[in-house]
GROMACS .gro file of C-alpha atoms in nm:
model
  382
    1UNK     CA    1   0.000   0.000   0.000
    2UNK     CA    2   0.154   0.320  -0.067
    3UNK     CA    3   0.187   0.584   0.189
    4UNK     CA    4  -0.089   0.909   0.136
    5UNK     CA    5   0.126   1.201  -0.008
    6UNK     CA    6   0.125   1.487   0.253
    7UNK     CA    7   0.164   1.873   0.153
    8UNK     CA    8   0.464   1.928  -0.072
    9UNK     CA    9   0.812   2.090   0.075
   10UNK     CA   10   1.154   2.117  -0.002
   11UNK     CA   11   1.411   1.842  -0.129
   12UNK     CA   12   1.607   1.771   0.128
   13UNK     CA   13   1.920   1.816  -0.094
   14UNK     CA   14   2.247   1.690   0.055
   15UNK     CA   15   2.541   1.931   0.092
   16UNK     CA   16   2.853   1.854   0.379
   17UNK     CA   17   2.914   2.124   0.624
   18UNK     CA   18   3.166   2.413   0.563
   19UNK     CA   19   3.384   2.595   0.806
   20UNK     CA   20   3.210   2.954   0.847
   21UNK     CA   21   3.411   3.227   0.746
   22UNK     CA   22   3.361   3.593   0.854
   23UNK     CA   23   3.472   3.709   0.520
   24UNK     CA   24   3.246   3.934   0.357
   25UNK     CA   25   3.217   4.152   0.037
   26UNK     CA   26   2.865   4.301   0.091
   27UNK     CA   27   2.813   4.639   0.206
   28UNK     CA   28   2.543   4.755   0.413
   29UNK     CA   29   2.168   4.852   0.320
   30UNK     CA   30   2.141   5.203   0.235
   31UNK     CA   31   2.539   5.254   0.134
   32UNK     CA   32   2.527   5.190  -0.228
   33UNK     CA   33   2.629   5.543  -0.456
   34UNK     CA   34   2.251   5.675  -0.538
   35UNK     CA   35   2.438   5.781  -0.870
   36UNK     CA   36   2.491   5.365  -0.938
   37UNK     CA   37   2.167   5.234  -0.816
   38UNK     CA   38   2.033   5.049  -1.133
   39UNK     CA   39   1.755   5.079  -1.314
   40UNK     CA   40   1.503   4.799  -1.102
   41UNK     CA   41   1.244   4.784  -1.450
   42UNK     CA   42   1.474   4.475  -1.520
   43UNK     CA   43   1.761   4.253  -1.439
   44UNK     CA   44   2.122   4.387  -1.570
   45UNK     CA   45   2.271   4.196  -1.856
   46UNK     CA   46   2.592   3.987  -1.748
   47UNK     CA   47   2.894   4.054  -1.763
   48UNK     CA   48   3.177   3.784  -1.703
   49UNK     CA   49   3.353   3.812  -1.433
   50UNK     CA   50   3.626   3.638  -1.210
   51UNK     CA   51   3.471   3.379  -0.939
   52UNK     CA   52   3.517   3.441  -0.583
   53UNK     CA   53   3.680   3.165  -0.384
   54UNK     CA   54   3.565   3.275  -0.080
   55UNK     CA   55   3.450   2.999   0.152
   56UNK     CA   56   3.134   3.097   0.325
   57UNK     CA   57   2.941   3.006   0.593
   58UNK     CA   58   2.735   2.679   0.556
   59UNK     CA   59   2.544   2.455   0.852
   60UNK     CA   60   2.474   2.085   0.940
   61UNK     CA   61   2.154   1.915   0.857
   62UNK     CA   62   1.756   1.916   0.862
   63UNK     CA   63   1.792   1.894   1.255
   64UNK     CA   64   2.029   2.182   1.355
   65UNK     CA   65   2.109   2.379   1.078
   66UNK     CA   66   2.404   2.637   1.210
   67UNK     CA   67   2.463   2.980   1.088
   68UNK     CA   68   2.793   3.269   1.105
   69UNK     CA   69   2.782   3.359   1.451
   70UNK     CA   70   2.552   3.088   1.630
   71UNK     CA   71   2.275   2.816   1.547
   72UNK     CA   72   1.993   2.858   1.342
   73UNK     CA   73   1.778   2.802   1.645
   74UNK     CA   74   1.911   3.072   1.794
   75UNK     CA   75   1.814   3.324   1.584
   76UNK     CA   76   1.518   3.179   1.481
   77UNK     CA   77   1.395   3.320   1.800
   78UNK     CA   78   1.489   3.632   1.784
   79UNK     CA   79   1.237   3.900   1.722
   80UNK     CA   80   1.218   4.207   1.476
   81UNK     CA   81   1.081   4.475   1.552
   82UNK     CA   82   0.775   4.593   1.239
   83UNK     CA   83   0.819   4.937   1.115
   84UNK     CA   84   0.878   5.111   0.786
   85UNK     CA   85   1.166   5.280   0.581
   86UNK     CA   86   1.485   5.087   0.464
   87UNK     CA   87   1.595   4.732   0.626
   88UNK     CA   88   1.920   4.819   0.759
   89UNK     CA   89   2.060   4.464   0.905
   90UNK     CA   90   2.221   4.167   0.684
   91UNK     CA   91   1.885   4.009   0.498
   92UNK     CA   92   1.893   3.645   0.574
   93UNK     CA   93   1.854   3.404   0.255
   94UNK     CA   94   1.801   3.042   0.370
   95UNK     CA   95   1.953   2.788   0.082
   96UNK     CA   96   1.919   2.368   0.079
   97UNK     CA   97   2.267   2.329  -0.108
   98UNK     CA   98   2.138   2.227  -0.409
   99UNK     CA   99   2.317   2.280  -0.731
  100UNK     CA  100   2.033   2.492  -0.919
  101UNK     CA  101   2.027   2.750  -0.672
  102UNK     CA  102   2.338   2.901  -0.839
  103UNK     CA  103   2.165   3.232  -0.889
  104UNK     CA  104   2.151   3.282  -0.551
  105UNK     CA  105   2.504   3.205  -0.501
  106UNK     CA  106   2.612   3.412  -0.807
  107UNK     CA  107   2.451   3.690  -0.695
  108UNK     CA  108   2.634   3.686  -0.335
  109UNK     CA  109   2.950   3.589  -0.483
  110UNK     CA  110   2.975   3.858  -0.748
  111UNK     CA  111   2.904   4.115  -0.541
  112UNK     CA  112   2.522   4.189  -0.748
  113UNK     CA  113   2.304   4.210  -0.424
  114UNK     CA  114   2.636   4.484  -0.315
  115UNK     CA  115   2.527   4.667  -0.614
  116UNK     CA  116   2.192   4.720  -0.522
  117UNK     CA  117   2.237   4.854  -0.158
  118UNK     CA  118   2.176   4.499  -0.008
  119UNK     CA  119   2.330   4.355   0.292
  120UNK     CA  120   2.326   3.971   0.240
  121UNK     CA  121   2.378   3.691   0.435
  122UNK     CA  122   2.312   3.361   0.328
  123UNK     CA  123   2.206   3.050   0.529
  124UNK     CA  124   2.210   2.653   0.521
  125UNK     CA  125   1.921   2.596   0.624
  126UNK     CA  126   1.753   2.169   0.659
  127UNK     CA  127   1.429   2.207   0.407
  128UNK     CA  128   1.155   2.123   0.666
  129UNK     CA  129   1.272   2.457   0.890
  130UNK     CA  130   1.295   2.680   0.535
  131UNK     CA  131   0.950   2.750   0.435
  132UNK     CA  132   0.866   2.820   0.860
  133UNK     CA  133   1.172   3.013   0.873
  134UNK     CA  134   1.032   3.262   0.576
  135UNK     CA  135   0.688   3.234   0.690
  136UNK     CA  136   0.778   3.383   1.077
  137UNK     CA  137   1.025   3.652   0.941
  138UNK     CA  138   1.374   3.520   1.069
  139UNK     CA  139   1.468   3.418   0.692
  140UNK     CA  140   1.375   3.717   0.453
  141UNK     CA  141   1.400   3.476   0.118
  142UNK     CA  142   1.466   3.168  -0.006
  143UNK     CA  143   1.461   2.932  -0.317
  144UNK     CA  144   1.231   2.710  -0.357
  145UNK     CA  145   1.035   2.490  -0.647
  146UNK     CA  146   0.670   2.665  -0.711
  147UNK     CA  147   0.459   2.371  -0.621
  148UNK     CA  148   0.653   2.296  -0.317
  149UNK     CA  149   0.493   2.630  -0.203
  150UNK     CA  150   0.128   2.648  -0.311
  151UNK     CA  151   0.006   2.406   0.025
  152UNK     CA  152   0.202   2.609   0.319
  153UNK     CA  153   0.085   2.972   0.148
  154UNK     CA  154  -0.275   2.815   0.102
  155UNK     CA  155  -0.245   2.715   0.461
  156UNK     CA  156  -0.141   3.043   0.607
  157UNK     CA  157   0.203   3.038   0.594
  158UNK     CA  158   0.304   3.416   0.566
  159UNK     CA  159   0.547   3.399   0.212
  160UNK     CA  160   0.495   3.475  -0.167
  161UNK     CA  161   0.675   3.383  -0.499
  162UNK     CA  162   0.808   3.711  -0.657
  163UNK     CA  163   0.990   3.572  -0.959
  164UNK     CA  164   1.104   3.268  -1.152
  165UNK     CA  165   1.453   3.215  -1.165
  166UNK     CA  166   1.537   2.926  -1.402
  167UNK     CA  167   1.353   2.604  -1.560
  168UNK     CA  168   1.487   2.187  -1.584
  169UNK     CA  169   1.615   2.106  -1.247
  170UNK     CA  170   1.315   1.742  -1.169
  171UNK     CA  171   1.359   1.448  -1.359
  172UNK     CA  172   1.257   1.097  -1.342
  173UNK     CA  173   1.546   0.792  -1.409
  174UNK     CA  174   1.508   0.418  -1.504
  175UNK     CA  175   1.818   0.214  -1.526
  176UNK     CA  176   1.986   0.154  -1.892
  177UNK     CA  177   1.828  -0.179  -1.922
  178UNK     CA  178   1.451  -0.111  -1.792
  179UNK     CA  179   1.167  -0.168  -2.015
  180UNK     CA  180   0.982   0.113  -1.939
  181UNK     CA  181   0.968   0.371  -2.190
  182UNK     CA  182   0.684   0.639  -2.048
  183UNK     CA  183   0.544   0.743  -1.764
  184UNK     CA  184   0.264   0.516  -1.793
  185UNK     CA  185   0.400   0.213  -1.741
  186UNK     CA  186   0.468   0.303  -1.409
  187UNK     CA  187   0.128   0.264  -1.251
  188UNK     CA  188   0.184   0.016  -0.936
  189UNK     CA  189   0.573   0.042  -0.977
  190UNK     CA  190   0.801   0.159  -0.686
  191UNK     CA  191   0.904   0.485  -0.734
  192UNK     CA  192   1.225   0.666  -0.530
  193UNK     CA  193   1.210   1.019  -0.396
  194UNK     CA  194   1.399   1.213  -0.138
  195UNK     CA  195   1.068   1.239   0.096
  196UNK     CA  196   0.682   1.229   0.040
  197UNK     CA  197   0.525   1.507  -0.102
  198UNK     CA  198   0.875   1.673  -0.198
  199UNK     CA  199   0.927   1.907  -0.544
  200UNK     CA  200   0.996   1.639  -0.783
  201UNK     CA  201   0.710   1.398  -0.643
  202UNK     CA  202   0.479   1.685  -0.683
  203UNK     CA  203   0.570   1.723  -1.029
  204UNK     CA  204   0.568   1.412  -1.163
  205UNK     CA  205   0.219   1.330  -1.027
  206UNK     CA  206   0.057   1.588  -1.295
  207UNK     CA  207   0.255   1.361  -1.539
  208UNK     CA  208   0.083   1.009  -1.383
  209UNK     CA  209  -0.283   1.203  -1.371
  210UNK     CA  210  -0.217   1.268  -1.789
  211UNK     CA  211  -0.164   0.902  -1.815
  212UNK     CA  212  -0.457   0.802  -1.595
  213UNK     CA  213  -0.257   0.709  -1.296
  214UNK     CA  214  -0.365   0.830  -0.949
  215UNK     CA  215  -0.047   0.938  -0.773
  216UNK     CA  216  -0.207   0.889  -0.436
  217UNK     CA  217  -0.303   0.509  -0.483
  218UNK     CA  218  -0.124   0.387  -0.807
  219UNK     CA  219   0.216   0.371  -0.702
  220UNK     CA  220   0.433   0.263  -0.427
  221UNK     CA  221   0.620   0.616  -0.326
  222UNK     CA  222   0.962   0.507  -0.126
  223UNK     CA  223   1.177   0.763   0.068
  224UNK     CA  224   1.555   0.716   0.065
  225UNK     CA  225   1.842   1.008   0.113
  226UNK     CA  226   1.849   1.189  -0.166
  227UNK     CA  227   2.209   1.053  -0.210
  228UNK     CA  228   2.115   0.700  -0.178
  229UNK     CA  229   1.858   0.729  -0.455
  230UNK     CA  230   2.090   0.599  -0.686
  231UNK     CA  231   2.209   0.282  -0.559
  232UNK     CA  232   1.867   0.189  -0.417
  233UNK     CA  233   1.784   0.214  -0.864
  234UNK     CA  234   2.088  -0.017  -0.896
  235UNK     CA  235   1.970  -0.224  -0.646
  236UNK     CA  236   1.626  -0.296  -0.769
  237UNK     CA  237   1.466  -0.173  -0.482
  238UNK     CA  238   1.294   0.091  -0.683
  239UNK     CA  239   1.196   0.116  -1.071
  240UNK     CA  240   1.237   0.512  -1.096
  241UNK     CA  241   1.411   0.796  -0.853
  242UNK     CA  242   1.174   1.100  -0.949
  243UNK     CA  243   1.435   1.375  -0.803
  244UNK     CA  244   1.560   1.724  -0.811
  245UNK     CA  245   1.892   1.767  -0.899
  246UNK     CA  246   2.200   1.649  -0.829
  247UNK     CA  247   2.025   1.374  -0.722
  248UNK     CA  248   1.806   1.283  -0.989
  249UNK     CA  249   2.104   1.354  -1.244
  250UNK     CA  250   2.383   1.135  -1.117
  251UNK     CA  251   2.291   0.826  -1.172
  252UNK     CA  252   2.236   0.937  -1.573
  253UNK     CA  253   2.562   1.132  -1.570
  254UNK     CA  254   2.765   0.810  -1.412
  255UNK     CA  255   2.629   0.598  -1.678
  256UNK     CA  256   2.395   0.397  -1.492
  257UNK     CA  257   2.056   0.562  -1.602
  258UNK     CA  258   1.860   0.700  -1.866
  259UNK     CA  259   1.634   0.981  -1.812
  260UNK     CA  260   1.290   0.899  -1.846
  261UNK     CA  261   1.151   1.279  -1.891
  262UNK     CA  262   1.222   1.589  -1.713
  263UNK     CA  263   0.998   1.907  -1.645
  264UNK     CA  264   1.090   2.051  -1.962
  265UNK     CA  265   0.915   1.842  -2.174
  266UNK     CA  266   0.537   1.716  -2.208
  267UNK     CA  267   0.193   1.887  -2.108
  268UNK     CA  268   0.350   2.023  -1.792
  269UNK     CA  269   0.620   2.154  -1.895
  270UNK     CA  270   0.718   2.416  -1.665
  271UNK     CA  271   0.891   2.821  -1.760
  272UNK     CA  272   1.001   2.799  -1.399
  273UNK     CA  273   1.053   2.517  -1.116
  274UNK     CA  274   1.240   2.742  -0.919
  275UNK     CA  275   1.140   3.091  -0.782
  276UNK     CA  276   1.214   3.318  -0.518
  277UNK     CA  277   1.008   3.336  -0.193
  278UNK     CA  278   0.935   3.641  -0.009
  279UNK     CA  279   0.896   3.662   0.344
  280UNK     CA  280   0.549   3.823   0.386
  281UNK     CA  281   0.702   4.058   0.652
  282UNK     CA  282   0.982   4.174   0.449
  283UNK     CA  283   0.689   4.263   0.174
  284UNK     CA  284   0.511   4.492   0.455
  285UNK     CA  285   0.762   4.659   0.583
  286UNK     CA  286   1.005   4.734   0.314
  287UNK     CA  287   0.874   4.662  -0.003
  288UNK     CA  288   1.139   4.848  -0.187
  289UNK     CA  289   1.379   4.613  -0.025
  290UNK     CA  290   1.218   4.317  -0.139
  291UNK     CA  291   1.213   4.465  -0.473
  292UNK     CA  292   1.591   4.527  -0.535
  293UNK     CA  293   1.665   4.167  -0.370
  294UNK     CA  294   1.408   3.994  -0.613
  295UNK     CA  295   1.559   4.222  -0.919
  296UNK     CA  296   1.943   4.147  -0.786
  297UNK     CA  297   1.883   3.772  -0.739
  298UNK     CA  298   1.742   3.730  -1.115
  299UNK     CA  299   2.054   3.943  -1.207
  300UNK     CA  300   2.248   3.642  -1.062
  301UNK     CA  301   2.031   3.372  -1.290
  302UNK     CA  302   2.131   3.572  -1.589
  303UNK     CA  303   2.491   3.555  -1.460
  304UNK     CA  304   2.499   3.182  -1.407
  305UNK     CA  305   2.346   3.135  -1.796
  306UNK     CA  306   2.606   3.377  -1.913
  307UNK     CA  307   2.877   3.236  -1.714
  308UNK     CA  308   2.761   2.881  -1.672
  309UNK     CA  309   3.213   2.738  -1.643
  310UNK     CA  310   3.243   2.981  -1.375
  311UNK     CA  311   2.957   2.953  -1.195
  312UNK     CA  312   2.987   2.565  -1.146
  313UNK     CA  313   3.342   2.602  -0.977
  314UNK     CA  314   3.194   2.886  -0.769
  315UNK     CA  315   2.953   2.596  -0.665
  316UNK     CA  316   3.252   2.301  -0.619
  317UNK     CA  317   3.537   2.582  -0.482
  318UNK     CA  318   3.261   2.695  -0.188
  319UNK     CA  319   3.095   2.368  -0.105
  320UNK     CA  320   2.783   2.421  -0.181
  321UNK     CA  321   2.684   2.086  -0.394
  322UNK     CA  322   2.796   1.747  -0.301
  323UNK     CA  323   2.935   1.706  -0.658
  324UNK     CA  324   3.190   1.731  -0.806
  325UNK     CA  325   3.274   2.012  -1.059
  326UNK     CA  326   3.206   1.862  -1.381
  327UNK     CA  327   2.878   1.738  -1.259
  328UNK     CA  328   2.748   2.039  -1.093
  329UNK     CA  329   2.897   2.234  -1.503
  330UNK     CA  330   2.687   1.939  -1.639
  331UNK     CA  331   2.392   1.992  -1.465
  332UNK     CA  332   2.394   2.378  -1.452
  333UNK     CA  333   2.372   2.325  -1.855
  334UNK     CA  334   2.083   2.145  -1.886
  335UNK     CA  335   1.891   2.417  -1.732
  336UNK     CA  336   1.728   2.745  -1.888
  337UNK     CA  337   1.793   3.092  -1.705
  338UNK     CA  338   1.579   3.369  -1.815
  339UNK     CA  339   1.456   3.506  -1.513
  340UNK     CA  340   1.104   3.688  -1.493
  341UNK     CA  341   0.866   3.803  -1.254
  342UNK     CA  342   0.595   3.839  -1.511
  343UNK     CA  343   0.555   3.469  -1.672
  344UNK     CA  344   0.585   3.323  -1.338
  345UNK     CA  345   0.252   3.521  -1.273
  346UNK     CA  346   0.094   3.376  -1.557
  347UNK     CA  347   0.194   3.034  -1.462
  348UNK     CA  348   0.050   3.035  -1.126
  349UNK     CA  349  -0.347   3.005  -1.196
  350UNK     CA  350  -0.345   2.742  -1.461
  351UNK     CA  351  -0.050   2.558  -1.260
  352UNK     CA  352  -0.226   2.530  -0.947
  353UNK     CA  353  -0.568   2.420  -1.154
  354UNK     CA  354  -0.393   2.153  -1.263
  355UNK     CA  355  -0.228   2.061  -0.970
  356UNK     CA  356  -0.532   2.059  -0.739
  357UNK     CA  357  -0.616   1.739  -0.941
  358UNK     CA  358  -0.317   1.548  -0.716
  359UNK     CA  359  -0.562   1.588  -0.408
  360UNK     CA  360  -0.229   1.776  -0.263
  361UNK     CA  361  -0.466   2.130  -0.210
  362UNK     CA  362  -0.789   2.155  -0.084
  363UNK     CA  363  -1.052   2.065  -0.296
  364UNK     CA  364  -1.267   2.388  -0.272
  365UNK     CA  365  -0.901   2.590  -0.374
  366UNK     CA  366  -1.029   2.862  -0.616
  367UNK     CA  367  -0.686   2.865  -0.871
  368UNK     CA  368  -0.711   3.237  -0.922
  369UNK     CA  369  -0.754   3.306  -0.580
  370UNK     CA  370  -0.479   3.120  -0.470
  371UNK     CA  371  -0.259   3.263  -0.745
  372UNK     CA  372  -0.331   3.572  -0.605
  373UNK     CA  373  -0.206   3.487  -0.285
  374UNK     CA  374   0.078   3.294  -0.402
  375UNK     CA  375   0.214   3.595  -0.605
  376UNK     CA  376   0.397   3.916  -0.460
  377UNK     CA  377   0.368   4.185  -0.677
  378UNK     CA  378   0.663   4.413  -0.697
  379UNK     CA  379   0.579   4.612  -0.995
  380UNK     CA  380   0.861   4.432  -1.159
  381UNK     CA  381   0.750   4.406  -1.577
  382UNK     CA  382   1.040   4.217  -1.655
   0.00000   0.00000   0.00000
C-alpha cells in the first residue's frame, strides 16, 4: 500500500558542512552610490567576471542547521521589531545546497546584491525549517520549487513567490536496461524520492494524472536520502528515482541511467521550477527592499546562464553541492535561465488548476484566488 502524499516541501538536498568564514564583500543597506543604483524595470545583462573563492558560511543538517555567529535556532527566535523605511541589518537568505540555486550564489559571490544597496547573508538551512523560517520573518528569502509552495501559502504560511529564476532542475530515471519507456508504465511500480510530497514527487504526479494514474493510490512512493537514490535504482529496490537535482542527475551522468523525462518536456512543462520566496514581513515593511533583492537575485540567474564554467566552480570551490565540478557544469547546462517576474505570474493560476487534481490542495481551492495569494507583486515588468 503506498503511503498518502502529505503537503509538498523542499528536497532535502544533501550538501557537507563548511567551516564559516567571517569574510564578507557586501556592504550595508542604504550605502550603495545613489548615482549607481540600477535601473530595477529589469535585471542587468551579465557581464563575465572572475569567481570568488571565498569559503562561506554553511550549517549541518535538517535537525540543527548552524549559521555565522551561532545556530539557526538561535536566531530563529529572535524578534524584529515591524516598522517602515529601509531594512538596515544583513537580509537572511536560507539555501538547501542544491546545485540549481546558483543564482543565488552568483549573486552573493559577485558582489550583485552589493550593487543594489543589499546587505546579504546567506544561510544553510535543513528544508523542513525553510519555508517556517520565511513564513515567521527570521529568513527574509529563499529558493524554492513553485509547487513545493502552493500548500504552506494556502495554509497560512506568511510567504509569496516574486519571480522565476530558471527552468529543468526534476527528472525521473530508469536504469539503462529497464523496459519502461513512459510514464505510464509506471502505474503500481516503486518509485524513489527524497521524501513524500517533496518538489519532484509533486511534479511528476501531474505527469501520472495525464496518463490516468492516481499518484495517491497507483504507485508505491519510497523515501531514501536523496544521495542514496541511486544505488537503491541499482539495487532494484525501486523502478524510478523521481528527483531534483544532483540527485536525480547522477545516476544518468555516471552511466547507470537514462532519463525517463524531465519538467521541460510534455503537457506540464514548466517556464520555472524554481522561484524566489518572499517573506510576507519583508513585503510589509520594506517593499522596496524586497524589490531590489528579487531584481538582484534574477541578475544572478542571468549571470549563471552567461557564465555557466564559472559559476559551477563557484559551486565546487565553496561547497555548496555534493558534486563534483564537472557534474554540478553538467547539470547547470541542462537548465534554462531567463529570469522573470511576469511569466511566473501567468503560470501560477493554470498551474495550481492543474495541480489541485493530485488531491495535494484543498478541494474547494479557487486557482485564481490562490494565485493571487501565491504571487507578490513588486511592480517588476520584466
Amino acid at each position: 500500500m503506498s503511503p498518502t502524499p502529505q503537503p509538498p516541501h523542499d528536497d532535502d538536498t544533501d550538501a557537507p558542512a563548511v567551516p564559516p568564514s567571517t569574510d564578507s564583500a557586501e556592504t550595508a543597506a542604504g550605502e550603495a552610490d545613489p548615482d549607481e543604483e540600477a535601473d530595477l524595470a529589469a535585471p542587468a545583462e551579465p557581464e563575465p567576471a572572475a569567481v570568488s573563492r571565498r569559503t562561506l558560511l554553511a550549517g549541518a543538517g535538517v535537525a540543527a542547521a548552524v549559521v555565522v555567529g551561532g545556530g539557526l535556532a538561535a536566531w530563529l527566535t529572535t524578534r524584529r521589531t515591524p516598522g517602515t523605511g529601509t531594512v538596515n541589518r544583513a537580509l537572511k537568505i536560507g539555501f538547501g545546497g542544491g546545485i540549481c540555486e546558483a543564482p543565488l550564489y552568483a549573486a552573493h559571490h559577485q558582489g550583485i546584491f552589493a550593487k543594489y544597496g543589499l546587505n546579504v547573508e546567506i544561510v544553510k538551512t535543513g528544508g523542513d525549517e525553510i519555508k517556517d523560517a520565511v513564513g515567521a520573518g527570521k529568513l527574509d528569502a529563499a529558493p524554492g520549487i513553485f509547487f513545493s509552495w502552493l500548500k504552506p501559502i494556502e495554509q497560512g504560511i506568511d510567504a509569496k513567490l516574486a519571480a522565476g529564476l530558471h527552468e529543468g532542475c526534476l527528472r525521473i530515471a530508469v536504469p539503462n536496461d529497464s523496459p519502461i519507456t513512459s510514464v505510464a508504465q509506471l502505474r503500481g511500480k516503486a518509485i524513489g524520492v527524497a521524501a513524500i510530497g517533496d518538489s519532484a514527487m509533486s511534479f511528476f504526479s501531474l505527469d501520472l494524472l495525464d496518463a490516468g494514474i492516481n499518484p495517491a493510490q497507483d504507485v508505491d512512493w519510497r523515501v531514501f536520502p536523496g544521495d542514496q537514490l541511486g544505488e537503491a535504482l541499482a539495487k532494484g529496490e525501486i523502478v524510478a528515482i523521481a528527483g531534483s537535482d544532483p540527485n536525480g542527475l547522477l545516476p544518468i551522468l555516471k552511466g547507470n541511467a537514462r532519463e525517463l523525462t524531465n519538467n521541460q518536456r510534455g503537457a506540464n512543462r514548466e517556464e520555472f521550477c524554481c522561484t524566489t520566496a518572499i517573506s510576507g514581513r519583508l513585503l510589509r515593511e520594506d517593499p522596496e527592499t524586497a524589490r531590489k533583492l528579487v531584481t538582484a537575485w534574477a541578475e544572478g540567474s542571468r549571470w549563471v546562464g552567461a557564465n555557466i564554467g564559472p559559476a559551477a566552480t563557484l559551486e565546487a570551490d565553496n561547497k555548496y553541492v555534493a558534486a563534483d565540478r564537472s557534474i554540478i557544469e553538467s547539470t547547470l547546462r541542462t537548465y534554462g535561465f531567463a529570469p522573470s517576474a511576469a511569466r511566473l505570474k501567468g503560470e501560477l493560476a493554470p498551474g495550481i488548476a492543474k495541480f489541485a487534481k493530485t488531491g495535494y490542495l484543498d478541494r474547494k481551492t479557487d486557482p485564481d484566488a490562490l494565485a493571487t495569494k501565491v504571487y507578490a507583486d513588486l511592480g517588476l515588468t520584466w
